[in-house]
Amino acid sequence: MINIFQPSLDDKELGALKEVFESNWVGRGPKTEEFEKKFSEKIGVNSKNVCTVGGCTQGINAILEILDLNSDDEVIIPSLSFIGIANSVVRTGSKVTFCEVDERTMNTNLNYISDVVTDKTKVLILIHYGGYPCTDMDEIIEYCNDNNIKIIEDNACSPFSKYKGKNTGVLADFGVWSFDAMKVMTTGDGGMIYCKDKDVMSKLRKHLYFGLTSKSGLSNKVDNRWWEFDVVSSGGKFVVNDIMSTIGLEQLKKVDGFIKRRKEIADFFNANLSKLDWVKVPPTIKGEVESCYYMYWIQFENQTIRDAVAKFLRDNDVYTTFRYYPLHWVNFYKNLVGDTTSLKNTEAAAVKTLCLPLHPSLSDSDIKLIVKLIEECSHEL
């Protein structure tokens, strides 16, 4: 089976992990601090503005918790989003509001966002779909600043994508990355948080580890009685360890190569699949944006064709999927949100789109086979 997502790990990670095991310190420690520093350098920010976290969803949970939202506050998210985002909003007790996306790029924009903003809107959570940045981030940020709306970039799909030369995830108030097993780079699980305001980041960092005001154990080099502590909030434990961070350090060394290969594969798909008049390839990237090519998607005239192609590929050992199933179609959210009849683009995209395999482990013969099978589908439809 050709997998749609697949991690790229080898002896480099194993060798680095051996050193960690031999150190007898596998919890959060110096490797995690180094990972935060190296990652911050990679995305062009100060290390005081980032912190590791147990996962992307955990990061969004923690950010929303420190924003002290109440039951009247509204949080806007695209309906084409990962379920963890909406779950995080519900956990705060605030209200989920779904916004529309472009049918072809599956990114939201200022028009779709402003259509659902009210005087109760406090937060916008957006994604850069498949690694392709939203192209009007300047306008979105200006609008949200004028209306006192905080922006969280769910950057799980777009690590090292760029907007006007700047990494996505650091464009607005907060950014969150995912390093789970299927992402552009992996630590097995885990993630990273960015916060523009260093004071808020300091508060958030404490909240991520029980609300503690001081470090404990071997990492505490200040207090004479390091076993004493105090807390400033009822924070949880949202941390990663040196095992995960060590993998992350090795992955950081390779990630430019990963993205280069991803682009090669996407370019190959574009060049060959665009020749098929019944297949739509992703829109050409316009403006000053760069993609990390996390996902590659094609679209068809209708759901019947999409589903037939997906089945034909699976029957021939090529696994495909669609990300993300519209959240307003999920019964749990129907009951919470109510009428969402205006999300026509979202619904059209959801029934016409298919995500193809895209990861550095794909061989040239793999991607040629995928194209060949899609070409053969025209005879099966």
PDB file of C-alpha atoms in Angstrom, residues 77-87 96 98 322 324-335 337 340 343 346 350:
ATOM      1  CA  ILE A  77     -12.990  28.711  12.766  1.00  0.00           C
ATOM      2  CA  PRO A  78     -13.327  27.422   9.189  1.00  0.00           C
ATOM      3  CA  SER A  79     -15.641  24.426   9.048  1.00  0.00           C
ATOM      4  CA  LEU A  80     -12.889  22.670   7.066  1.00  0.00           C
ATOM      5  CA  SER A  81     -10.695  22.260  10.148  1.00  0.00           C
ATOM      6  CA  PHE A  82      -9.379  19.468  12.314  1.00  0.00           C
ATOM      7  CA  ILE A  83     -11.879  18.322  14.953  1.00  0.00           C
ATOM      8  CA  GLY A  84      -9.420  19.188  17.750  1.00  0.00           C
ATOM      9  CA  ILE A  85      -9.824  22.905  17.079  1.00  0.00           C
ATOM     10  CA  ALA A  86     -13.583  22.908  17.564  1.00  0.00           C
ATOM     11  CA  ASN A  87     -13.280  20.603  20.572  1.00  0.00           C
ATOM     12  CA  VAL A  96     -18.086  27.982  17.935  1.00  0.00           C
ATOM     13  CA  PHE A  98     -17.998  28.412  11.441  1.00  0.00           C
ATOM     14  CA  PHE A 322     -10.116  13.978   2.186  1.00  0.00           C
ATOM     15  CA  TYR A 324     -10.981  17.921   6.511  1.00  0.00           C
ATOM     16  CA  TYR A 325     -14.522  16.627   6.821  1.00  0.00           C
ATOM     17  CA  PRO A 326     -16.747  19.709   7.410  1.00  0.00           C
ATOM     18  CA  LEU A 327     -17.370  20.129  11.093  1.00  0.00           C
ATOM     19  CA  HIS A 328     -20.824  21.622  10.526  1.00  0.00           C
ATOM     20  CA  TRP A 329     -21.831  18.219   9.133  1.00  0.00           C
ATOM     21  CA  VAL A 330     -20.956  16.550  12.452  1.00  0.00           C
ATOM     22  CA  ASN A 331     -24.118  16.027  14.515  1.00  0.00           C
ATOM     23  CA  PHE A 332     -22.448  17.194  17.720  1.00  0.00           C
ATOM     24  CA  TYR A 333     -21.750  20.599  16.173  1.00  0.00           C
ATOM     25  CA  LYS A 334     -25.064  20.842  14.344  1.00  0.00           C
ATOM     26  CA  ASN A 335     -26.726  20.914  17.749  1.00  0.00           C
ATOM     27  CA  VAL A 337     -24.044  25.890  16.073  1.00  0.00           C
ATOM     28  CA  THR A 340     -24.950  26.774   8.483  1.00  0.00           C
ATOM     29  CA  LEU A 343     -21.298  27.333   3.759  1.00  0.00           C
ATOM     30  CA  THR A 346     -17.159  24.306   2.043  1.00  0.00           C
ATOM     31  CA  ALA A 350     -15.925  18.446   0.615  1.00  0.00           C
TER      32      ALA A 350
END
